[in-house]
mmCIF file of C-alpha atoms in Angstrom:
data_model
loop_
_atom_site.group_PDB
_atom_site.id
_atom_site.type_symbol
_atom_site.label_atom_id
_atom_site.label_comp_id
_atom_site.label_asym_id
_atom_site.label_seq_id
_atom_site.Cartn_x
_atom_site.Cartn_y
_atom_site.Cartn_z
ATOM 1 C CA MET A 52 -0.010 -0.474 -0.097
ATOM 2 C CA LYS A 53 1.973 3.207 -1.120
ATOM 3 C CA LYS A 54 1.239 6.809 1.872
ATOM 4 C CA GLU A 55 0.413 9.621 0.188
ATOM 5 C CA SER A 56 2.322 11.798 2.337
ATOM 6 C CA SER A 57 5.009 12.046 5.083
ATOM 7 C CA SER A 58 2.850 12.813 8.196
ATOM 8 C CA GLU A 59 1.289 9.039 6.508
ATOM 9 C CA MET A 60 4.218 7.203 6.975
ATOM 10 C CA TRP A 61 5.540 9.156 9.889
ATOM 11 C CA ASP A 62 2.183 7.429 12.271
ATOM 12 C CA GLU A 63 2.430 3.902 10.431
ATOM 13 C CA LEU A 64 6.604 3.746 11.080
ATOM 14 C CA LYS A 65 5.450 4.634 15.289
ATOM 15 C CA SER A 66 2.704 2.499 15.191
ATOM 16 C CA SER A 67 5.427 -0.419 14.509
ATOM 17 C CA LYS A 68 7.519 -0.551 17.423
ATOM 18 C CA PRO A 69 9.883 -3.265 14.824
ATOM 19 C CA LYS A 70 9.639 -0.720 12.655
ATOM 20 C CA MET A 71 10.913 1.739 14.880
ATOM 21 C CA ILE A 72 13.630 0.219 16.138
ATOM 22 C CA PHE A 73 15.214 -1.222 12.671
ATOM 23 C CA MET A 74 14.626 2.705 11.854
ATOM 24 C CA ILE A 75 16.628 3.853 15.234
ATOM 25 C CA VAL A 76 19.263 0.741 14.402
ATOM 26 C CA LEU A 77 19.346 1.760 10.953
ATOM 27 C CA ALA A 78 20.629 5.749 11.404
ATOM 28 C CA VAL A 79 23.084 5.382 14.649
ATOM 29 C CA GLY A 80 24.821 2.765 12.231
ATOM 30 C CA ALA A 81 24.912 5.584 9.171
ATOM 31 C CA LEU A 82 26.305 8.386 12.389
ATOM 32 C CA ALA A 83 29.388 5.704 13.366
ATOM 33 C CA GLY A 84 30.389 5.395 9.975
ATOM 34 C CA VAL A 85 30.182 9.298 9.046
ATOM 35 C CA PHE A 86 31.419 9.510 12.447
ATOM 36 C CA SER A 87 33.858 6.343 13.342
ATOM 37 C CA LYS A 88 37.091 7.713 11.584
ATOM 38 C CA SER A 89 37.211 10.753 14.309
ATOM 39 C CA PHE A 90 36.545 7.679 16.698
ATOM 40 C CA GLN A 91 39.047 4.913 18.367
ATOM 41 C CA ILE A 92 38.032 1.651 18.994
ATOM 42 C CA PRO A 93 39.587 1.038 23.119
ATOM 43 C CA GLY A 94 42.229 -1.827 22.073
ATOM 44 C CA PHE A 95 41.745 -1.765 18.114
ATOM 45 C CA GLN A 96 45.757 -1.265 17.054
ATOM 46 C CA ALA A 97 45.981 -0.290 12.490
ATOM 47 C CA GLU A 98 47.909 -3.356 11.679
ATOM 48 C CA HIS A 99 51.467 -0.985 11.169
ATOM 49 C CA ILE A 100 53.448 -1.815 8.443
ATOM 50 C CA ASP A 101 57.594 -1.845 7.676
ATOM 51 C CA LEU A 102 57.365 0.810 3.844
ATOM 52 C CA SER A 103 59.215 3.455 3.433
ATOM 53 C CA TYR A 104 57.390 6.897 1.553
ATOM 54 C CA GLY A 105 59.749 5.804 -1.056
ATOM 55 C CA GLN A 106 59.014 1.947 -1.486
ATOM 56 C CA MET A 107 55.942 2.360 -0.772
ATOM 57 C CA MET A 108 55.954 5.170 -3.700
ATOM 58 C CA ASP A 109 57.672 2.476 -5.357
ATOM 59 C CA GLN A 110 55.149 -0.450 -4.975
ATOM 60 C CA ILE A 111 52.115 2.665 -6.334
ATOM 61 C CA TYR A 112 53.284 4.313 -9.782
ATOM 62 C CA LEU A 113 57.085 3.006 -10.649
ATOM 63 C CA SER A 114 56.097 -0.412 -10.620
ATOM 64 C CA GLY A 115 53.810 -0.419 -13.844
ATOM 65 C CA LEU A 116 50.427 -1.468 -12.805
ATOM 66 C CA THR A 117 47.011 -0.063 -14.533
ATOM 67 C CA SER A 118 44.950 2.195 -13.197
ATOM 68 C CA ALA A 119 42.638 -0.488 -11.801
ATOM 69 C CA GLN A 120 45.823 -2.298 -10.008
ATOM 70 C CA GLU A 121 47.205 1.674 -8.708
ATOM 71 C CA THR A 122 43.871 2.214 -6.983
ATOM 72 C CA ASP A 123 43.258 -0.775 -5.411
ATOM 73 C CA LYS A 124 47.453 -1.289 -3.834
ATOM 74 C CA LYS A 125 46.392 1.739 -2.352
ATOM 75 C CA SER A 126 42.868 1.418 -0.959
ATOM 76 C CA GLN A 127 45.246 -1.809 0.314
ATOM 77 C CA PHE A 128 47.254 1.274 2.616
ATOM 78 C CA VAL A 129 44.818 2.826 3.585
ATOM 79 C CA GLY A 130 44.189 2.244 7.317
ATOM 80 C CA LYS A 131 47.761 0.482 8.358
ATOM 81 C CA ARG A 132 49.875 2.355 10.521
ATOM 82 C CA VAL A 133 53.399 3.589 9.194
ATOM 83 C CA THR A 134 56.676 5.444 10.568
ATOM 84 C CA TRP A 135 58.894 7.727 9.069
ATOM 85 C CA LEU A 136 60.750 10.846 9.675
ATOM 86 C CA GLY A 137 59.817 13.833 7.178
ATOM 87 C CA THR A 138 61.398 17.746 7.097
ATOM 88 C CA VAL A 139 58.843 20.676 8.134
ATOM 89 C CA ILE A 140 58.068 21.500 4.989
ATOM 90 C CA ASP A 141 54.855 24.492 6.224
ATOM 91 C CA VAL A 142 52.237 23.824 8.807
ATOM 92 C CA GLU A 143 49.128 25.074 7.721
ATOM 93 C CA GLN A 144 45.778 26.221 10.108
ATOM 94 C CA GLY A 145 41.760 24.281 9.524
ATOM 95 C CA ASN A 146 38.896 23.449 10.717
ATOM 96 C CA ARG A 147 39.954 20.951 12.673
ATOM 97 C CA GLY A 148 43.238 20.903 13.411
ATOM 98 C CA ASN A 149 46.706 22.308 11.898
ATOM 99 C CA ARG A 150 48.144 20.650 8.721
ATOM 100 C CA VAL A 151 51.323 19.752 8.531
ATOM 101 C CA GLU A 152 53.121 19.512 5.529
ATOM 102 C CA LEU A 153 56.964 17.391 5.091
ATOM 103 C CA SER A 154 59.025 16.380 2.738
ATOM 104 C CA ASP A 155 60.531 12.045 2.737
ATOM 105 C CA GLY A 156 63.816 12.890 5.078
ATOM 106 C CA ASP A 157 65.484 15.191 3.412
ATOM 107 C CA ARG A 158 65.982 18.987 2.760
ATOM 108 C CA ARG A 159 63.893 19.505 -0.659
ATOM 109 C CA ALA A 160 61.535 21.951 -0.972
ATOM 110 C CA LEU A 161 58.693 20.271 -1.993
ATOM 111 C CA VAL A 162 55.340 18.098 -0.669
ATOM 112 C CA ASP A 163 56.465 13.834 0.398
ATOM 113 C CA TYR A 164 52.980 13.688 3.026
ATOM 114 C CA TYR A 165 50.469 15.344 5.426
ATOM 115 C CA LEU A 166 49.082 14.677 8.534
ATOM 116 C CA GLU A 167 46.401 16.194 8.958
ATOM 117 C CA GLU A 168 44.324 17.427 12.180
ATOM 118 C CA VAL A 169 47.329 17.461 14.353
ATOM 119 C CA PRO A 170 46.323 19.849 17.765
ATOM 120 C CA ASP A 171 48.354 23.000 18.133
ATOM 121 C CA ASP A 172 49.821 21.820 21.862
ATOM 122 C CA GLN A 173 52.188 19.004 18.425
ATOM 123 C CA ALA A 174 51.894 21.883 15.188
ATOM 124 C CA LEU A 175 52.803 25.572 16.403
ATOM 125 C CA ILE A 176 55.565 24.125 18.064
ATOM 126 C CA LEU A 177 57.163 22.840 14.664
ATOM 127 C CA SER A 178 59.315 24.832 12.150
ATOM 128 C CA GLN A 179 61.179 25.178 8.226
ATOM 129 C CA GLY A 180 62.916 22.879 8.280
ATOM 130 C CA ASP A 181 62.899 20.208 11.753
ATOM 131 C CA VAL A 182 62.620 17.333 11.220
ATOM 132 C CA ILE A 183 60.464 14.774 12.959
ATOM 133 C CA ARG A 184 59.643 11.171 13.234
ATOM 134 C CA PHE A 185 56.578 10.195 13.849
ATOM 135 C CA THR A 186 53.828 6.881 13.364
ATOM 136 C CA GLY A 187 50.313 7.848 12.031
ATOM 137 C CA THR A 188 47.733 6.262 10.136
ATOM 138 C CA ILE A 189 47.477 6.313 6.345
ATOM 139 C CA ASP A 190 43.914 8.123 5.494
ATOM 140 C CA ARG A 191 44.510 7.988 1.705
ATOM 141 C CA PHE A 192 46.965 9.373 -1.388
ATOM 142 C CA THR A 193 46.795 11.862 -3.448
ATOM 143 C CA ASP A 194 48.117 12.110 -6.898
ATOM 144 C CA GLY A 195 51.345 13.779 -7.979
ATOM 145 C CA VAL A 196 52.758 13.894 -11.425
ATOM 146 C CA LEU A 197 55.346 11.237 -11.107
ATOM 147 C CA THR A 198 54.326 9.062 -7.768
ATOM 148 C CA GLY A 199 51.549 10.949 -5.113
ATOM 149 C CA TYR A 200 50.754 12.391 -1.572
ATOM 150 C CA VAL A 201 50.083 10.305 1.601
ATOM 151 C CA HIS A 202 48.088 12.526 3.136
ATOM 152 C CA LEU A 203 47.957 10.740 7.393
ATOM 153 C CA ILE A 204 45.656 10.792 10.529
ATOM 154 C CA ASP A 205 45.851 9.941 14.112
ATOM 155 C CA VAL A 206 49.646 11.344 14.501
ATOM 156 C CA ASN A 207 52.054 11.219 17.110
ATOM 157 C CA PHE A 208 55.435 12.453 16.789
ATOM 158 C CA LYS A 209 58.161 10.356 18.539
#
């Protein structure tokens, strides 16, 4: 039976406890999915991989993969934790913390990866040229000219 108005649909939903419970569970699940990156489950530790930025870029961009294979390879790295060394290029303030731009451990002026959502107490003490060691979770990749940029979240400075 097709309902004509939203008020009739709402009345039907309110009259059926199983339907109401289903809608509440659905809404809570959707909200949990949206906010899941902001919260960590206690005791859960993402898998740590022992690859340098250069090794990762070689596996993704410089090994002759097709575009589809590159996309698949990148997805295999998302959610994994890495420990890297980087030279600070810049720190930009943002709405959800600071973004630290780093090069891959040397004093080049080219950005290789970004640390996202870094709190003020960690980010504002950094200066251009500082070399830092950190652990972070790979959030996503963006493509560059030859290789790509790695965006990391949940960063801890060592």
